[in-house]
Short mmCIF file of C-alpha atoms and ligand atoms in Angstrom, two decimals:
data_model
loop_
_atom_site.label_atom_id
_atom_site.label_comp_id
_atom_site.label_asym_id
_atom_site.label_seq_id
_atom_site.Cartn_x
_atom_site.Cartn_y
_atom_site.Cartn_z
CA UNK A 1475 -63.95 -88.86 -17.47
CA UNK A 1476 -60.09 -88.83 -16.73
CA UNK A 1477 -59.34 -86.34 -13.89
CA UNK A 1478 -56.94 -83.63 -14.58
CA UNK A 1479 -54.34 -84.01 -11.89
CA UNK A 1480 -52.22 -87.03 -12.40
CA UNK A 1481 -49.56 -88.94 -10.60
CA UNK A 1482 -47.44 -90.99 -13.27
CA UNK A 1483 -45.76 -93.82 -11.60
CA UNK A 1484 -42.86 -95.15 -13.52
CA UNK A 1485 -42.27 -98.75 -12.51
CA UNK A 1486 -39.23 -98.99 -14.52
CA UNK A 1487 -37.65 -96.37 -12.61
CA UNK A 1488 -38.77 -98.13 -9.36
CA UNK A 1489 -37.03 -101.27 -10.44
CA UNK A 1490 -33.97 -99.25 -11.51
CA UNK A 1491 -33.90 -97.88 -7.91
CA UNK A 1492 -34.13 -101.42 -6.46
CA UNK A 1493 -31.18 -102.41 -8.80
CA UNK A 1494 -29.22 -99.40 -7.09
CA UNK A 1495 -30.23 -100.66 -3.70
CA UNK A 1496 -28.93 -104.16 -4.47
CA UNK A 1497 -25.63 -102.64 -5.55
CA UNK A 1498 -25.13 -101.15 -2.19
CA UNK A 1499 -26.55 -104.08 -0.43
CA UNK A 1500 -24.03 -106.42 -1.73
CA UNK A 1501 -24.76 -109.82 -0.03
CA UNK A 1502 -27.39 -108.21 2.37
CA UNK A 1503 -31.03 -109.21 1.62
CA UNK A 1504 -33.44 -106.39 0.78
CA UNK A 1505 -36.75 -105.79 2.49
CA UNK A 1506 -38.49 -103.12 0.43
CA UNK A 1507 -40.40 -100.74 2.62
CA UNK A 1508 -43.87 -100.12 1.29
CA UNK A 1509 -45.54 -98.71 4.37
CA UNK A 1510 -47.90 -95.73 4.01
CA UNK A 1511 -49.32 -96.94 0.69
CA UNK A 1512 -45.68 -97.21 -0.42
CA UNK A 1513 -44.83 -93.63 0.34
CA UNK A 1514 -48.08 -92.64 -1.63
CA UNK A 1515 -47.21 -94.33 -4.67
CA UNK A 1516 -50.05 -97.28 -4.32
CA UNK A 1517 -48.84 -100.15 -2.22
CA UNK A 1518 -50.16 -103.18 -4.30
CA UNK A 1519 -48.90 -101.95 -7.56
CA UNK A 1520 -45.56 -101.11 -6.15
CA UNK A 1521 -45.20 -104.41 -4.50
CA UNK A 1522 -46.08 -106.31 -7.84
CA UNK A 1523 -43.31 -104.39 -9.53
CA UNK A 1524 -40.98 -105.26 -6.69
CA UNK A 1525 -41.86 -108.93 -6.73
CA UNK A 1526 -38.32 -110.10 -6.94
CA UNK A 1527 -37.13 -108.49 -3.71
CA UNK A 1528 -36.24 -110.70 -0.59
CA UNK A 1529 -39.04 -109.27 1.48
CA UNK A 1530 -41.35 -106.41 2.39
CA UNK A 1531 -41.75 -104.14 5.28
CA UNK A 1532 -44.77 -102.20 6.45
CA UNK A 1533 -45.86 -100.33 9.57
CA UNK A 1534 -48.69 -102.24 10.82
CA UNK A 1535 -50.43 -105.57 10.56
CA UNK A 1536 -53.44 -104.27 8.31
CA UNK A 1537 -50.84 -103.15 5.69
CA UNK A 1538 -49.17 -106.65 5.78
CA UNK A 1539 -52.63 -108.35 5.46
CA UNK A 1540 -53.39 -106.40 2.24
CA UNK A 1541 -50.31 -107.51 0.79
CA UNK A 1542 -50.75 -111.15 1.78
CA UNK A 1543 -54.47 -111.13 0.45
CA UNK A 1544 -52.95 -109.58 -2.79
CA UNK A 1545 -50.69 -112.83 -3.07
CA UNK A 1546 -47.46 -111.62 -1.76
CA UNK A 1547 -45.49 -114.50 -0.41
CA UNK A 1548 -42.26 -113.06 0.74
CA UNK A 1549 -41.55 -112.38 4.38
CA UNK A 1550 -43.26 -109.38 5.52
CA UNK A 1551 -41.92 -107.43 8.40
CA UNK A 1552 -44.25 -105.41 10.61
CA UNK A 1553 -42.24 -102.46 12.04
CA UNK A 1554 -44.88 -101.88 14.88
CA UNK A 1555 -45.39 -105.49 15.45
CA UNK A 1556 -48.94 -106.60 16.97
CA UNK A 1557 -50.76 -104.28 19.26
CA UNK A 1558 -53.08 -106.90 20.57
CA UNK A 1559 -54.02 -110.59 20.85
CA UNK A 1560 -56.08 -110.33 17.46
CA UNK A 1561 -53.14 -108.97 15.63
CA UNK A 1562 -50.82 -111.41 17.12
CA UNK A 1563 -53.12 -114.26 15.63
CA UNK A 1564 -52.98 -112.55 12.19
CA UNK A 1565 -49.19 -112.50 12.38
CA UNK A 1566 -49.31 -116.17 13.09
CA UNK A 1567 -51.84 -117.23 10.53
CA UNK A 1568 -50.26 -115.12 7.84
CA UNK A 1569 -46.71 -115.82 8.53
CA UNK A 1570 -45.70 -112.19 9.20
CA UNK A 1571 -42.62 -111.25 11.08
CA UNK A 1572 -43.70 -108.76 13.61
CA UNK A 1573 -41.19 -106.51 15.48
CA UNK A 1574 -41.14 -106.83 19.16
CA UNK A 1575 -40.23 -103.67 20.83
CA UNK A 1576 -42.05 -103.83 24.18
CA UNK A 1577 -42.60 -106.31 27.14
CA UNK A 1578 -46.37 -106.11 26.70
CA UNK A 1579 -45.82 -108.05 23.33
CA UNK A 1580 -43.65 -110.54 25.23
CA UNK A 1581 -46.57 -111.29 27.56
CA UNK A 1582 -48.97 -111.59 24.88
CA UNK A 1583 -46.48 -114.25 23.38
CA UNK A 1584 -46.14 -116.04 26.70
CA UNK A 1585 -50.00 -116.35 26.88
CA UNK A 1586 -50.28 -117.43 23.06
CA UNK A 1587 -47.53 -120.23 23.26
CA UNK A 1588 -47.12 -122.47 21.47
CA UNK A 1589 -49.13 -120.90 18.66
CA UNK A 1590 -46.42 -118.22 17.82
CA UNK A 1591 -45.20 -116.50 14.79
CA UNK A 1592 -42.71 -118.16 12.44
CA UNK A 1593 -40.35 -115.17 12.67
CA UNK A 1594 -39.97 -112.22 14.88
CA UNK A 1595 -37.65 -109.20 15.11
CA UNK A 1596 -36.33 -108.25 18.36
CA UNK A 1597 -35.74 -104.40 18.21
CA UNK A 1598 -33.49 -102.45 20.65
CA UNK A 1599 -33.10 -98.81 21.10
CA UNK A 1600 -29.67 -97.62 20.40
CA UNK A 1601 -30.18 -93.83 19.99
CA UNK A 1602 -33.36 -93.33 18.19
CA UNK A 1603 -35.29 -94.13 21.36
CA UNK A 1604 -38.61 -94.28 19.89
CA UNK A 1605 -39.59 -98.06 19.73
CA UNK A 1606 -37.36 -100.64 21.14
CA UNK A 1607 -36.16 -102.58 24.21
CA UNK A 1608 -33.36 -100.98 26.12
CA UNK A 1609 -29.90 -102.34 24.79
CA UNK A 1610 -28.80 -103.37 28.18
CA UNK A 1611 -31.77 -105.77 28.44
CA UNK A 1612 -30.87 -107.51 25.22
CA UNK A 1613 -29.54 -110.83 26.64
CA UNK A 1614 -32.39 -111.15 29.14
CA UNK A 1615 -35.18 -110.53 26.51
CA UNK A 1616 -33.33 -112.94 24.13
CA UNK A 1617 -33.46 -115.70 26.82
CA UNK A 1618 -37.06 -114.92 27.66
CA UNK A 1619 -37.90 -115.26 24.02
CA UNK A 1620 -35.76 -118.30 23.31
CA UNK A 1621 -37.51 -120.21 26.19
CA UNK A 1622 -40.83 -119.76 24.55
CA UNK A 1623 -42.14 -123.08 23.27
CA UNK A 1624 -43.14 -122.73 19.57
CA UNK A 1625 -41.29 -119.48 18.71
CA UNK A 1626 -39.69 -119.27 15.26
CA UNK A 1627 -36.67 -117.59 13.97
CA UNK A 1628 -35.53 -114.61 16.07
CA UNK A 1629 -33.79 -111.75 14.32
CA UNK A 1630 -32.34 -108.60 15.74
CA UNK A 1631 -32.79 -105.06 14.78
CA UNK A 1632 -32.21 -101.36 15.49
CA UNK A 1633 -33.09 -98.03 13.71
CA UNK A 1634 -30.81 -95.17 12.95
CA UNK A 1635 -31.69 -91.68 14.06
CA UNK A 1636 -29.23 -89.63 12.20
CA UNK A 1637 -27.98 -91.59 9.14
CA UNK A 1638 -29.61 -88.83 6.83
CA UNK A 1639 -26.82 -86.45 7.89
CA UNK A 1640 -24.59 -88.43 5.68
CA UNK A 1641 -21.13 -89.69 5.93
CA UNK A 1642 -19.15 -87.38 3.98
CA UNK A 1643 -19.73 -84.03 5.57
CA UNK A 1644 -17.23 -82.01 7.16
CA UNK A 1645 -18.34 -82.27 10.56
CA UNK A 1646 -18.38 -86.24 10.90
CA UNK A 1647 -21.52 -87.56 12.47
CA UNK A 1648 -20.36 -89.93 15.14
CA UNK A 1649 -23.89 -90.62 16.18
CA UNK A 1650 -24.48 -93.25 13.75
CA UNK A 1651 -21.12 -94.94 14.58
CA UNK A 1652 -22.04 -94.95 18.07
CA UNK A 1653 -25.36 -96.62 17.38
CA UNK A 1654 -23.82 -99.40 15.28
CA UNK A 1655 -21.46 -100.20 18.02
CA UNK A 1656 -24.08 -100.01 20.84
CA UNK A 1657 -26.08 -102.46 18.80
CA UNK A 1658 -22.90 -104.81 18.21
CA UNK A 1659 -22.05 -104.95 21.78
CA UNK A 1660 -25.69 -105.28 23.14
CA UNK A 1661 -26.27 -108.24 20.78
CA UNK A 1662 -22.77 -109.80 21.00
CA UNK A 1663 -22.79 -113.53 20.92
CA UNK A 1664 -26.51 -113.78 20.02
CA UNK A 1665 -26.73 -116.21 17.02
CA UNK A 1666 -29.35 -114.27 14.76
CA UNK A 1667 -29.75 -112.26 11.48
CA UNK A 1668 -29.40 -108.43 12.15
CA UNK A 1669 -30.81 -105.41 10.47
CA UNK A 1670 -29.87 -101.75 11.04
CA UNK A 1671 -30.12 -99.85 7.70
CA UNK A 1672 -32.71 -97.50 6.19
CA UNK A 1673 -31.73 -95.85 2.77
CA UNK A 1674 -29.42 -93.47 4.33
CA UNK A 1675 -27.48 -96.09 6.43
CA UNK A 1676 -27.50 -98.49 3.55
CA UNK A 1677 -25.75 -95.72 1.15
CA UNK A 1678 -23.55 -93.97 3.61
CA UNK A 1679 -22.74 -96.30 6.48
CA UNK A 1680 -21.46 -99.75 4.90
CA UNK A 1681 -20.92 -100.89 8.47
CA UNK A 1682 -24.63 -100.99 9.05
CA UNK A 1683 -25.59 -103.31 6.25
CA UNK A 1684 -25.56 -106.72 8.13
CA UNK A 1685 -27.98 -109.44 6.96
CA UNK A 1686 -30.96 -107.32 5.93
CA UNK A 1687 -31.39 -103.76 4.71
CA UNK A 1688 -34.55 -101.70 4.64
CA UNK A 1689 -34.64 -99.23 1.89
CA UNK A 1690 -37.73 -97.09 1.63
CA UNK A 1691 -37.48 -93.57 0.20
CA UNK A 1692 -34.53 -94.55 -2.19
CA UNK A 1693 -36.76 -96.80 -4.03
CA UNK A 1694 -39.07 -94.05 -4.78
CA UNK A 1695 -36.11 -92.08 -6.30
CA UNK A 1696 -35.79 -89.26 -3.61
CA UNK A 1697 -32.72 -88.69 -1.57
CA UNK A 1698 -32.53 -89.86 2.05
CA UNK A 1699 -29.95 -87.25 2.84
CA UNK A 1700 -30.77 -83.81 4.31
CA UNK A 1701 -29.86 -80.67 2.22
CA UNK A 1702 -28.22 -82.92 -0.27
CA UNK A 1703 -25.49 -83.86 2.12
CA UNK A 1704 -24.76 -87.19 0.81
CA UNK A 1705 -23.33 -88.81 -2.51
CA UNK A 1706 -25.01 -88.02 -5.70
CA UNK A 1707 -27.05 -90.85 -6.42
CA UNK A 1708 -28.27 -92.45 -9.60
CA UNK A 1709 -31.76 -92.58 -8.61
CA UNK A 1710 -34.77 -91.88 -10.78
CA UNK A 1711 -37.98 -90.31 -9.76
CA UNK A 1712 -40.93 -92.82 -9.47
CA UNK A 1713 -43.60 -90.36 -9.01
CA UNK A 1714 -44.29 -87.47 -11.56
CA UNK A 1715 -47.05 -85.25 -10.27
CA UNK A 1716 -48.74 -83.07 -12.94
CA UNK A 1717 -51.87 -81.27 -14.03
CA UNK A 1718 -53.24 -79.23 -16.74
CA UNK A 1719 -53.14 -75.47 -17.23
CA UNK A 1720 -56.92 -74.44 -17.36
CA UNK A 1721 -56.74 -70.81 -17.90
CA UNK A 1722 -53.98 -68.21 -18.79
CA UNK A 1723 -55.04 -64.58 -17.68
CA UNK A 1724 -53.42 -61.20 -18.43
CA UNK A 1725 -52.85 -59.12 -15.04
CA UNK A 1726 -51.53 -55.67 -14.66
CA UNK A 1727 -48.61 -54.67 -12.65
CA UNK A 1728 -49.73 -54.37 -8.98
CA UNK A 1729 -52.85 -56.76 -9.33
CA UNK A 1730 -52.99 -59.17 -6.43
CA UNK A 1731 -53.29 -62.95 -7.21
CA UNK A 1732 -55.11 -65.43 -4.79
CA UNK A 1733 -56.46 -65.72 -1.21
CA UNK A 1734 -55.06 -62.96 0.97
CA UNK A 1735 -53.72 -60.94 -1.99
CA UNK A 1736 -50.20 -61.30 -0.39
CA UNK A 1737 -48.72 -61.60 -4.00
CA UNK A 1738 -48.93 -58.94 -6.42
CA UNK A 1739 -47.60 -58.87 -10.08
CA UNK A 1740 -44.26 -57.19 -10.28
CA UNK A 1741 -45.34 -56.14 -13.95
CA UNK A 1742 -48.03 -56.57 -16.46
CA UNK A 1743 -47.86 -60.39 -16.99
CA UNK A 1744 -49.63 -63.62 -17.75
CA UNK A 1745 -50.84 -65.86 -14.85
CA UNK A 1746 -51.29 -69.50 -15.48
CA UNK A 1747 -54.00 -71.38 -13.46
CA UNK A 1748 -53.21 -75.01 -12.89
CA UNK A 1749 -55.89 -77.64 -11.66
CA UNK A 1750 -54.28 -78.90 -8.58
CA UNK A 1751 -54.18 -77.77 -4.91
CA UNK A 1752 -53.85 -78.85 -1.35
CA UNK A 1753 -57.04 -81.08 -1.78
CA UNK A 1754 -54.75 -83.22 -4.15
CA UNK A 1755 -51.88 -83.22 -1.74
CA UNK A 1756 -49.82 -80.34 -3.15
CA UNK A 1757 -48.78 -78.35 -0.05
CA UNK A 1758 -50.61 -75.25 0.80
CA UNK A 1759 -47.48 -74.03 2.66
CA UNK A 1760 -45.56 -73.92 -0.66
CA UNK A 1761 -44.41 -70.18 -0.87
CA UNK A 1762 -44.46 -67.91 -3.87
CA UNK A 1763 -41.39 -68.77 -6.01
CA UNK A 1764 -41.60 -72.57 -5.54
CA UNK A 1765 -40.70 -73.96 -8.94
CA UNK A 1766 -43.37 -75.49 -11.37
CA UNK A 1767 -42.17 -77.04 -14.49
CA UNK A 1768 -44.04 -76.02 -17.66
CA UNK A 1769 -43.04 -77.11 -21.13
CA UNK A 1770 -39.55 -78.11 -19.84
CA UNK A 1771 -38.88 -74.73 -18.27
CA UNK A 1772 -39.29 -73.50 -14.65
CA UNK A 1773 -41.74 -71.11 -13.70
CA UNK A 1774 -42.76 -69.86 -10.23
CA UNK A 1775 -45.58 -70.40 -8.11
CA UNK A 1776 -47.35 -66.97 -7.40
CA UNK A 1777 -49.87 -66.36 -4.79
CA UNK A 1778 -51.34 -68.86 -2.16
CA UNK A 1779 -52.15 -72.39 -2.98
CA UNK A 1780 -55.87 -73.18 -2.83
CA UNK A 1781 -57.85 -76.39 -2.64
CA UNK A 1782 -58.28 -77.17 -6.23
CA UNK A 1783 -56.01 -74.72 -7.91
CA UNK A 1784 -52.57 -72.96 -7.93
CA UNK A 1785 -51.39 -69.93 -9.90
CA UNK A 1786 -47.96 -69.63 -11.67
CA UNK A 1787 -46.16 -66.48 -13.06
CA UNK A 1788 -45.25 -66.94 -16.63
CA UNK A 1789 -42.17 -65.20 -18.07
CA UNK A 1790 -43.14 -63.36 -21.40
CA UNK A 1791 -41.01 -65.66 -23.72
CA UNK A 1792 -42.40 -68.99 -22.21
CA UNK A 1793 -44.58 -70.51 -25.06
CA UNK A 1794 -47.53 -71.95 -23.19
CA UNK A 1795 -51.26 -72.67 -24.14
CA UNK A 1796 -54.37 -73.63 -22.18
CA UNK A 1797 -54.26 -77.52 -21.79
CA UNK A 1798 -50.64 -77.70 -21.49
CA UNK A 1799 -49.21 -79.87 -18.60
CA UNK A 1800 -47.58 -78.45 -15.64
CA UNK A 1801 -45.40 -80.63 -13.30
CA UNK A 1802 -45.29 -80.15 -9.73
CA UNK A 1803 -42.45 -82.45 -9.08
CA UNK A 1804 -41.00 -85.66 -10.53
CA UNK A 1805 -39.23 -86.03 -13.97
CA UNK A 1806 -37.13 -82.83 -14.51
CA UNK A 1807 -38.17 -81.34 -11.06
CA UNK A 1808 -36.85 -83.35 -7.95
CA UNK A 1809 -39.35 -83.70 -5.22
CA UNK A 1810 -36.49 -82.88 -2.78
CA UNK A 1811 -36.19 -79.52 -4.25
CA UNK A 1812 -39.98 -78.79 -3.69
CA UNK A 1813 -39.38 -80.26 -0.22
CA UNK A 1814 -36.73 -77.78 0.71
CA UNK A 1815 -38.97 -74.76 -0.38
CA UNK A 1816 -41.70 -76.05 1.79
CA UNK A 1817 -39.33 -76.81 4.65
CA UNK A 1818 -40.24 -80.52 4.88
CA UNK A 1819 -39.05 -83.76 3.47
CA UNK A 1820 -39.82 -85.58 0.21
CA UNK A 1821 -41.46 -88.43 2.42
CA UNK A 1822 -44.24 -86.15 3.61
CA UNK A 1823 -44.97 -84.70 0.19
CA UNK A 1824 -45.16 -88.06 -1.42
CA UNK A 1825 -47.35 -89.58 1.37
CA UNK A 1826 -49.77 -86.77 1.11
CA UNK A 1827 -50.81 -87.16 -2.60
CA UNK A 1828 -54.48 -87.69 -2.14
CA UNK A 1829 -56.70 -90.30 -3.76
CA UNK A 1830 -58.42 -87.54 -5.90
CA UNK A 1831 -55.40 -87.64 -8.02
CA UNK A 1832 -55.61 -90.08 -10.86
CA UNK A 1833 -52.75 -92.67 -10.57
CA UNK A 1834 -51.38 -93.96 -13.94
CA UNK A 1835 -48.81 -96.77 -13.81
CA UNK A 1836 -46.47 -97.55 -16.61
CA UNK A 1837 -43.31 -99.71 -17.00
CA UNK A 1838 -43.29 -103.42 -16.80
CA UNK A 1839 -43.54 -105.73 -13.87
CA UNK A 1840 -41.04 -108.61 -13.43
CA UNK A 1841 -41.97 -111.87 -15.09
C1 PLP B 308 -39.53 -96.20 7.27
C2 PLP B 308 -38.64 -97.04 7.86
C3 PLP B 308 -37.42 -97.55 7.12
C4 PLP B 308 -37.37 -96.84 5.76
O1 PLP B 308 -36.63 -95.64 5.76
P1 PLP B 308 -36.27 -94.72 4.62
O2 PLP B 308 -35.47 -93.55 5.14
O3 PLP B 308 -37.47 -94.58 3.90
O4 PLP B 308 -35.18 -95.64 3.78
C5 PLP B 308 -36.54 -98.42 7.67
N1 PLP B 308 -36.82 -98.90 8.87
C6 PLP B 308 -37.72 -98.61 9.73
C7 PLP B 308 -37.91 -99.05 11.12
C8 PLP B 308 -38.73 -97.63 9.27
O5 PLP B 308 -39.72 -97.32 9.87
#
């Protein structure tokens, strides 16, 4: 039996968004970021549909291994690199490109030489200050790595902390410019490919594009910019999360709806019950008033979201019947808008869609 809650994944939209990324990337190569199960969209199906990209990127070795076992042949960058000797060996065997961000990884490489990865990224902290060697150490680390017998191509990267604040806002965000400069100065004279840009930087900061760009969220059709503080993008939503209305009930003015009874009917009205809840990944923190799309029109969430169900207030003139579809986000209702209501970002909503939801893929894969 087909489950009621459905995440419809439009692979044509995905490929459209890749084409948009390409327009911004110009001559830069693209590694499509498919970590966290491709932001909740299903990593292998997404990777298949993106097969004509220059490379992929994931967070950890396990994710990379899953891609290789599926037959993905392109370079795969592993953002966290290897955590131990065993993962280093996996990187070597499966031709992964681990990110080196800490001296414990250099020590592991020195022990393992000359059986070393065919490619590595050397990551420097320039302002994000989460993972990465200190920029001031760039030349020393480079030398230490270069002297290793058996090391493959070395590439250089950093990560932007505030590119999502956008370039065309009134208060110009100088932080990103500073990061780009710091990276340039630290790595000056080192002959290697470079990568700096996530989606936001790729779009808003042309100076960050370099040899490789790393778009993630934009591939899935959501905006990388906070509060719409970026250019209007021609991106298409890839995931449309929907479910069915399984009951419509008439309630009287003043009657409470849902756990806690903290929402009450402002007048006599119909309440639709939709078969989706936080057990499916719809956020429990969504407040009453969060939009839900029913038959092409916006209605408002009413009362608390529960595990399997949520309730929606229906305007009297909205034609609706049991069995109709309700869309929680996606086509016609941007996930960014829901994220704003929930005080989070689209990334978190998309990643949280649970495997109780039935995933349906449509659209074509590359030949
Ligand atoms: C997740 C990630 C990206 C992609 O970021 P988006 O904002 O989704 O484009 C790029 N680089 C690194 C290091 C990341 O961890």
